[in-house]
Short mmCIF file of C-alpha atoms in Angstrom, two decimals:
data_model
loop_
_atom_site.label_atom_id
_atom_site.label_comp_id
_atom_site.label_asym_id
_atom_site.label_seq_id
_atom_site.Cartn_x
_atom_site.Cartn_y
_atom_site.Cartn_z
CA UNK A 571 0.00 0.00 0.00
CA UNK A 572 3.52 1.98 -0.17
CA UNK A 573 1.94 5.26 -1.44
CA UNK A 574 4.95 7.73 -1.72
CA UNK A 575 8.85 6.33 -2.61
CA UNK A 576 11.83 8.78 -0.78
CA UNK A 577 15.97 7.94 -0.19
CA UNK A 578 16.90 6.31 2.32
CA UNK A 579 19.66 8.79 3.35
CA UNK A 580 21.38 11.75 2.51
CA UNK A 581 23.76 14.67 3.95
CA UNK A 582 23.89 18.00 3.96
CA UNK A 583 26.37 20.81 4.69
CA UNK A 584 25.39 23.13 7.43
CA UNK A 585 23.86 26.56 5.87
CA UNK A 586 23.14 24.78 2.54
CA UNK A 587 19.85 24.15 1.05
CA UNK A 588 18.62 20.46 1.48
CA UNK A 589 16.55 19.17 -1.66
CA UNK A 590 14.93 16.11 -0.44
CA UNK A 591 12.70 14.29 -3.07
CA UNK A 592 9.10 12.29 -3.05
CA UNK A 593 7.93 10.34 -5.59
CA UNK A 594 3.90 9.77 -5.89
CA UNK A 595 3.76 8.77 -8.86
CA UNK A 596 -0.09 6.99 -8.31
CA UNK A 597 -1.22 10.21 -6.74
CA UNK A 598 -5.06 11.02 -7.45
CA UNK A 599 -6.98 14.24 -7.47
CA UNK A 600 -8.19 14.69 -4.03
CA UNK A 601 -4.92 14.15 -2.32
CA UNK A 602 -2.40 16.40 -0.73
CA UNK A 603 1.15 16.05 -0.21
CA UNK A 604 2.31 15.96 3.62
CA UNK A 605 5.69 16.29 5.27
CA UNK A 606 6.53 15.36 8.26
CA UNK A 607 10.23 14.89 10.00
CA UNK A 608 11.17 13.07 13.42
CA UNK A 609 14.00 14.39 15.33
CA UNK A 610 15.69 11.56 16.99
CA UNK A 611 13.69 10.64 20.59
CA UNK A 612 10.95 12.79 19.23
CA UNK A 613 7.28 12.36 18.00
CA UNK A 614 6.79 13.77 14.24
CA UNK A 615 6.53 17.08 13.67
CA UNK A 616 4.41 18.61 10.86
CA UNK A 617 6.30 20.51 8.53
CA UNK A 618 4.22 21.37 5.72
CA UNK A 619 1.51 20.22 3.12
CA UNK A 620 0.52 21.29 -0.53
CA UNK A 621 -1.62 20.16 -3.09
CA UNK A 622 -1.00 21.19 -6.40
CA UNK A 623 0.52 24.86 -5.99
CA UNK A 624 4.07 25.23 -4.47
CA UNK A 625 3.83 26.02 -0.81
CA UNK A 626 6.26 28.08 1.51
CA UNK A 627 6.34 28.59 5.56
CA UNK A 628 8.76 29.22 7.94
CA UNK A 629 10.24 25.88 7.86
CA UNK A 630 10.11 24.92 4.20
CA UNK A 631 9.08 25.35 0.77
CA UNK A 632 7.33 22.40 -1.23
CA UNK A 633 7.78 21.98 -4.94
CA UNK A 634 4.73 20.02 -6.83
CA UNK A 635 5.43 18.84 -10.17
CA UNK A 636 3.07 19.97 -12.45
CA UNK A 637 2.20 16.43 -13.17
CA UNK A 638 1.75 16.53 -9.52
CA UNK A 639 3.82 12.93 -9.77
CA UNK A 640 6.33 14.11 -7.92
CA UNK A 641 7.64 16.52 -5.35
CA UNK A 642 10.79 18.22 -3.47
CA UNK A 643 10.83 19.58 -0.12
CA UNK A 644 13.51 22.54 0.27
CA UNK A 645 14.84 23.63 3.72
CA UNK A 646 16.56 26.44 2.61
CA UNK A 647 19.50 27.02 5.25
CA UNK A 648 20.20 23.84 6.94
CA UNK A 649 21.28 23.72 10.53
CA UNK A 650 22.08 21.12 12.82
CA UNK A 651 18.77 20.49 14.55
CA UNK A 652 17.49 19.84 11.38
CA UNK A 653 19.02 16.29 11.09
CA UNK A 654 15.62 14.05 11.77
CA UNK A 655 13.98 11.60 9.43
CA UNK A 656 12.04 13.31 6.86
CA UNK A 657 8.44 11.45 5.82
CA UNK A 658 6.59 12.11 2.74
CA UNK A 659 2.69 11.06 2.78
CA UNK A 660 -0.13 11.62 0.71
CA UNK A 661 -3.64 11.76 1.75
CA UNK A 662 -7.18 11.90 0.67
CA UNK A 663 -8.69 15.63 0.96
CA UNK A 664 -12.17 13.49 1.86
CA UNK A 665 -10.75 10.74 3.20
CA UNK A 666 -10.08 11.59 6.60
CA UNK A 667 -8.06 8.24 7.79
CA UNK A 668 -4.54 7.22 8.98
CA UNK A 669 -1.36 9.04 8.27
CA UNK A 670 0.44 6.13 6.06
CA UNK A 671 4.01 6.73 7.68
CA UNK A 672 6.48 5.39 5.25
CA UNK A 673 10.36 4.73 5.75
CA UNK A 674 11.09 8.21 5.35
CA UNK A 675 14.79 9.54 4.26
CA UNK A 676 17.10 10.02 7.03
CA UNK A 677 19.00 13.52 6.48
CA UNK A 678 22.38 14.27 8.08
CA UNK A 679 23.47 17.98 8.57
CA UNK A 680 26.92 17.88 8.99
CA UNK A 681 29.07 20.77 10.12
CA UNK B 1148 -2.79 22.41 27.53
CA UNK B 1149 -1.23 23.88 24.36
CA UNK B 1150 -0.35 20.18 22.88
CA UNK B 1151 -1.16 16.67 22.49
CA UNK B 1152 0.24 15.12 26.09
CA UNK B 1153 0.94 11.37 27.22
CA UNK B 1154 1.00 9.59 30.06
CA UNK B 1155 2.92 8.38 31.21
CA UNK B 1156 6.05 9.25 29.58
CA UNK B 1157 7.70 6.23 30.47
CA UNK B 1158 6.52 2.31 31.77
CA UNK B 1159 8.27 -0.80 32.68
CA UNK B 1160 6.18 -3.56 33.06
CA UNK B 1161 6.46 -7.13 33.61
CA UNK B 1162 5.56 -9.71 31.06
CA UNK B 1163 1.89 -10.81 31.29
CA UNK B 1164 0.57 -7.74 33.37
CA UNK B 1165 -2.16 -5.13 31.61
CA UNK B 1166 -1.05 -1.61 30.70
CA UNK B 1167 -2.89 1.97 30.33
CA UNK B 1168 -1.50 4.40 27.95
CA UNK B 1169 -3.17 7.59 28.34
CA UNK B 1170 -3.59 10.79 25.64
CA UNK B 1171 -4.66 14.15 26.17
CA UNK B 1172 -5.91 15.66 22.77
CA UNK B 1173 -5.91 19.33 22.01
CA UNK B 1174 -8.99 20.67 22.98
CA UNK B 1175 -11.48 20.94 19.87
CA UNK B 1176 -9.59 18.23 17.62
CA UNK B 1177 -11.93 15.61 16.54
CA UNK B 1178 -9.56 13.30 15.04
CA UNK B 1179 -6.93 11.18 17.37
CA UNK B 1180 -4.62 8.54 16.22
CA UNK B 1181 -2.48 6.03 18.03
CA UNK B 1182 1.03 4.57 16.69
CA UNK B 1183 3.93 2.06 17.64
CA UNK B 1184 7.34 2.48 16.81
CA UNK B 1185 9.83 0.22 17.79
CA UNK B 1186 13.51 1.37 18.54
CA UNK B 1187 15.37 1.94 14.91
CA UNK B 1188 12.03 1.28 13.31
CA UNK B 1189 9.36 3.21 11.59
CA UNK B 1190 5.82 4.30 13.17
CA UNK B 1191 2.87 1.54 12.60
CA UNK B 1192 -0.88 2.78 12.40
CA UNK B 1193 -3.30 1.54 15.28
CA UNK B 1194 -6.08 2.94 15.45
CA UNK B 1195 -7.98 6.39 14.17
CA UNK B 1196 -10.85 7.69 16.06
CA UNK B 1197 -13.03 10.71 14.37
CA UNK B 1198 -15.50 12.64 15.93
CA UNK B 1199 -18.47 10.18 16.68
CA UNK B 1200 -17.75 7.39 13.78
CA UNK B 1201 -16.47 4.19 14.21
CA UNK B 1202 -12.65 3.99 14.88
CA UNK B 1203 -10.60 2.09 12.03
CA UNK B 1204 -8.87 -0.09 14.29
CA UNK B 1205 -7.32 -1.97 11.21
CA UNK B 1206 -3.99 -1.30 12.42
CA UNK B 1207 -4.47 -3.05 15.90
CA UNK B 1208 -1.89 -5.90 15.85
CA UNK B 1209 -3.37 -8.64 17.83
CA UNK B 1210 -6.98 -8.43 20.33
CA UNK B 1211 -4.59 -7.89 23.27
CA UNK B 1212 -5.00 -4.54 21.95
CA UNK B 1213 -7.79 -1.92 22.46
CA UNK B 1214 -8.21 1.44 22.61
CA UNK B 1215 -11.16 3.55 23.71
CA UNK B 1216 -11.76 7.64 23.43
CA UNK B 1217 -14.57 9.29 25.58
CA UNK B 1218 -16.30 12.04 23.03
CA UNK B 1219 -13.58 14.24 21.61
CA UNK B 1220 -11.34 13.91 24.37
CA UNK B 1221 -9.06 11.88 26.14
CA UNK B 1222 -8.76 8.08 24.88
CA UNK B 1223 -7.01 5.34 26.63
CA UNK B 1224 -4.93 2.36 24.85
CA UNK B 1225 -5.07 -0.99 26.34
CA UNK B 1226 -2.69 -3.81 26.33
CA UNK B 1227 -3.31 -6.85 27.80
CA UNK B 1228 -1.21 -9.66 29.14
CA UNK B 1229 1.93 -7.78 27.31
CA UNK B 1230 4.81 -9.59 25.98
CA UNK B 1231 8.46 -8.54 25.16
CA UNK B 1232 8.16 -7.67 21.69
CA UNK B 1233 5.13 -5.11 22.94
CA UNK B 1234 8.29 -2.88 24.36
CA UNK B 1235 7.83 0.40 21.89
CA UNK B 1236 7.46 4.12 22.20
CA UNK B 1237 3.46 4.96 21.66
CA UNK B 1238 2.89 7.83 19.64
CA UNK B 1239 -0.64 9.89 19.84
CA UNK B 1240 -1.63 12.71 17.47
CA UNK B 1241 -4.67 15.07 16.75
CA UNK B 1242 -6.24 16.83 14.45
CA UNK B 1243 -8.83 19.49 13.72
CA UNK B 1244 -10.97 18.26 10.88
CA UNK B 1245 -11.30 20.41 7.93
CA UNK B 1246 -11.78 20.05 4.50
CA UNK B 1247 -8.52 22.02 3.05
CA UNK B 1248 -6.27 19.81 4.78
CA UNK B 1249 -4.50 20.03 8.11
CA UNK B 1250 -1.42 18.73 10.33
CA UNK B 1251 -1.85 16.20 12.97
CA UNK B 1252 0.05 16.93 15.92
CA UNK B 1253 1.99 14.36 17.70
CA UNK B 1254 2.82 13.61 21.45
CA UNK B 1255 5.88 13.15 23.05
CA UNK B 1256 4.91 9.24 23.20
CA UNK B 1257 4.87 7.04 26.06
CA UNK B 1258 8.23 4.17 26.12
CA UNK B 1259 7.09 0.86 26.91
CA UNK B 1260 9.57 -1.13 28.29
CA UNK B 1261 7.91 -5.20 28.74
CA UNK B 1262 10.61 -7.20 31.03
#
C-alpha cells in the first residue's frame, strides 16, 4: 500500500539548502502532499503540506510537479537540529483516515 | 494544555501484566490517532478515532490490543497480558478536521519497556 517512494539517506552541509525528493507517482486528485520529519527521541513534527501549488512557511518550501507525480521539499538554510527523518505522505482531501508513515529519508546535517 | 500530552512518559512492566497508555488531545480536535514504533524502526498505524464514527482499528496488531476515546477527548490504549516484543514508544496525534487539509500533531509518546 507503499503510497509515496523517498531515499533512504542523505547529507547535507550546514547553511546549505537540502533538496529532499518524493515520488507519488499513483497520486489522485483529491490528495495532498504531507511532510513530516522526526528528530531523533521525538514524536513527528508537521512541517508542511501542498496540493497542487508550491507552498512556503517558515520551515520549508514544497515543490509540486506539475504532473503533480512528484515533489521536493527545500529547507533552505540547513542547521544542525534539522538532522531528523524526513516522511513524505499523501492523503485523501475526503478521506479523513490514517497518516500512512512510510520509511522516510534520514538527512544528516553535517558541520 | 497547548499540545497533544501522554501519560505516562515512560513504563516498565512485567511480562503478562495489563497496561494503560493515556492521551490528552488538544482541545477541539476531533480526530486522534495512536502509533507504535519500535527502537530503529518506523511508526505503525493503530487505530484512528473521528469525531463520533467508528474507529478504524485496522492497524491493531493482535486483540490484546484496544483502545477507547470518551467524546472528543481523552482516549485510553489498552494492552493486555503484554509480551516482550510489545516494548515500543506509543505515539498519539490530533487533528482538527477540515476540508482544506491540516497537520496532525503528535505527542511526546509514552516508552514501553515489557521485562
Amino acid at each position: 500500500d507503499a503510497k509515496t517512494t523517498q531515499p533512504p539517506s542523505m547529507d547535507c552541509a550546514e547553511g546549505r539548502a537540502a533538496n529532499l525528493p518524493c515520488n507519488h507517482s499513483t497520486i489522485s486528485g483529491n490528495e495532498y502532499v504531507y511532510w513530516y520529519r522526526q528528530i531523533h527521541s521525538q514524536g513527528p513534527q508537521y512541517i508542511i503540506h501542498g496540493l497542487k501549488n508550491n507552498e512556503t512557511n517558515e520551515m520549508a518550501s514544497l515543490i509540486i510537479t506539475e504532473d503533480r507525480k512528484s515533489s521536493t521539499l527545500i529547507l533552505p538554510h540547513a542547521t544542525l537540529r534539522d538532522t531528523a527523518v524526513y516522511y513524505c505522505i499523501v492523503r485523501p482531501t475526503d478521506s479523513w483516515g490514517k497518516l500512512q508513515f512510510g520509511a522516510g529519508t534520514q538527512v544528516v546535517v553535517t558541520p | 494544555g497547548a499540545g497533544v500530552s501522554q501519560s505516562p512518559s515512560n513504563k516498565v512492566t512485567e511480562k503478562g501484566k495489563d497496561v494503560e497508555l493515556r492521551c490528552d488531545p488538544i482541545s477541539g480536535h476531533t480526530a486522534l490517532y495512536w502509533y507504535r514504533q519500535r527502537l530503529g524502526q518506523g511508526l505503525e498505524f493503530l487505530i484512528y478515532f473521528q469525531g463520533n464514527s467508528a474507529p478504524d482499528k485496522s492497524g491493531l496488531p493482535s486483540d490484546r490490543f484496544s483502545a477507547e476515546r470518551t467524546g472528543e477527548s481523552v482516549s485510553t490504549l489498552t494492552i493486555q497480558r503484554t509480551q516482550q516484543e510489545d516494548s515500543a514508544v506509543y505515539l498519539c496525534a490530533s487533528s482538527p478536521h477540515t476540508v482544506a487539509g491540516t497537520e496532525a500533531f503528535f505527542g511526546q509518546g509514552t516508552r514501553l519497556t515489557v521485562v
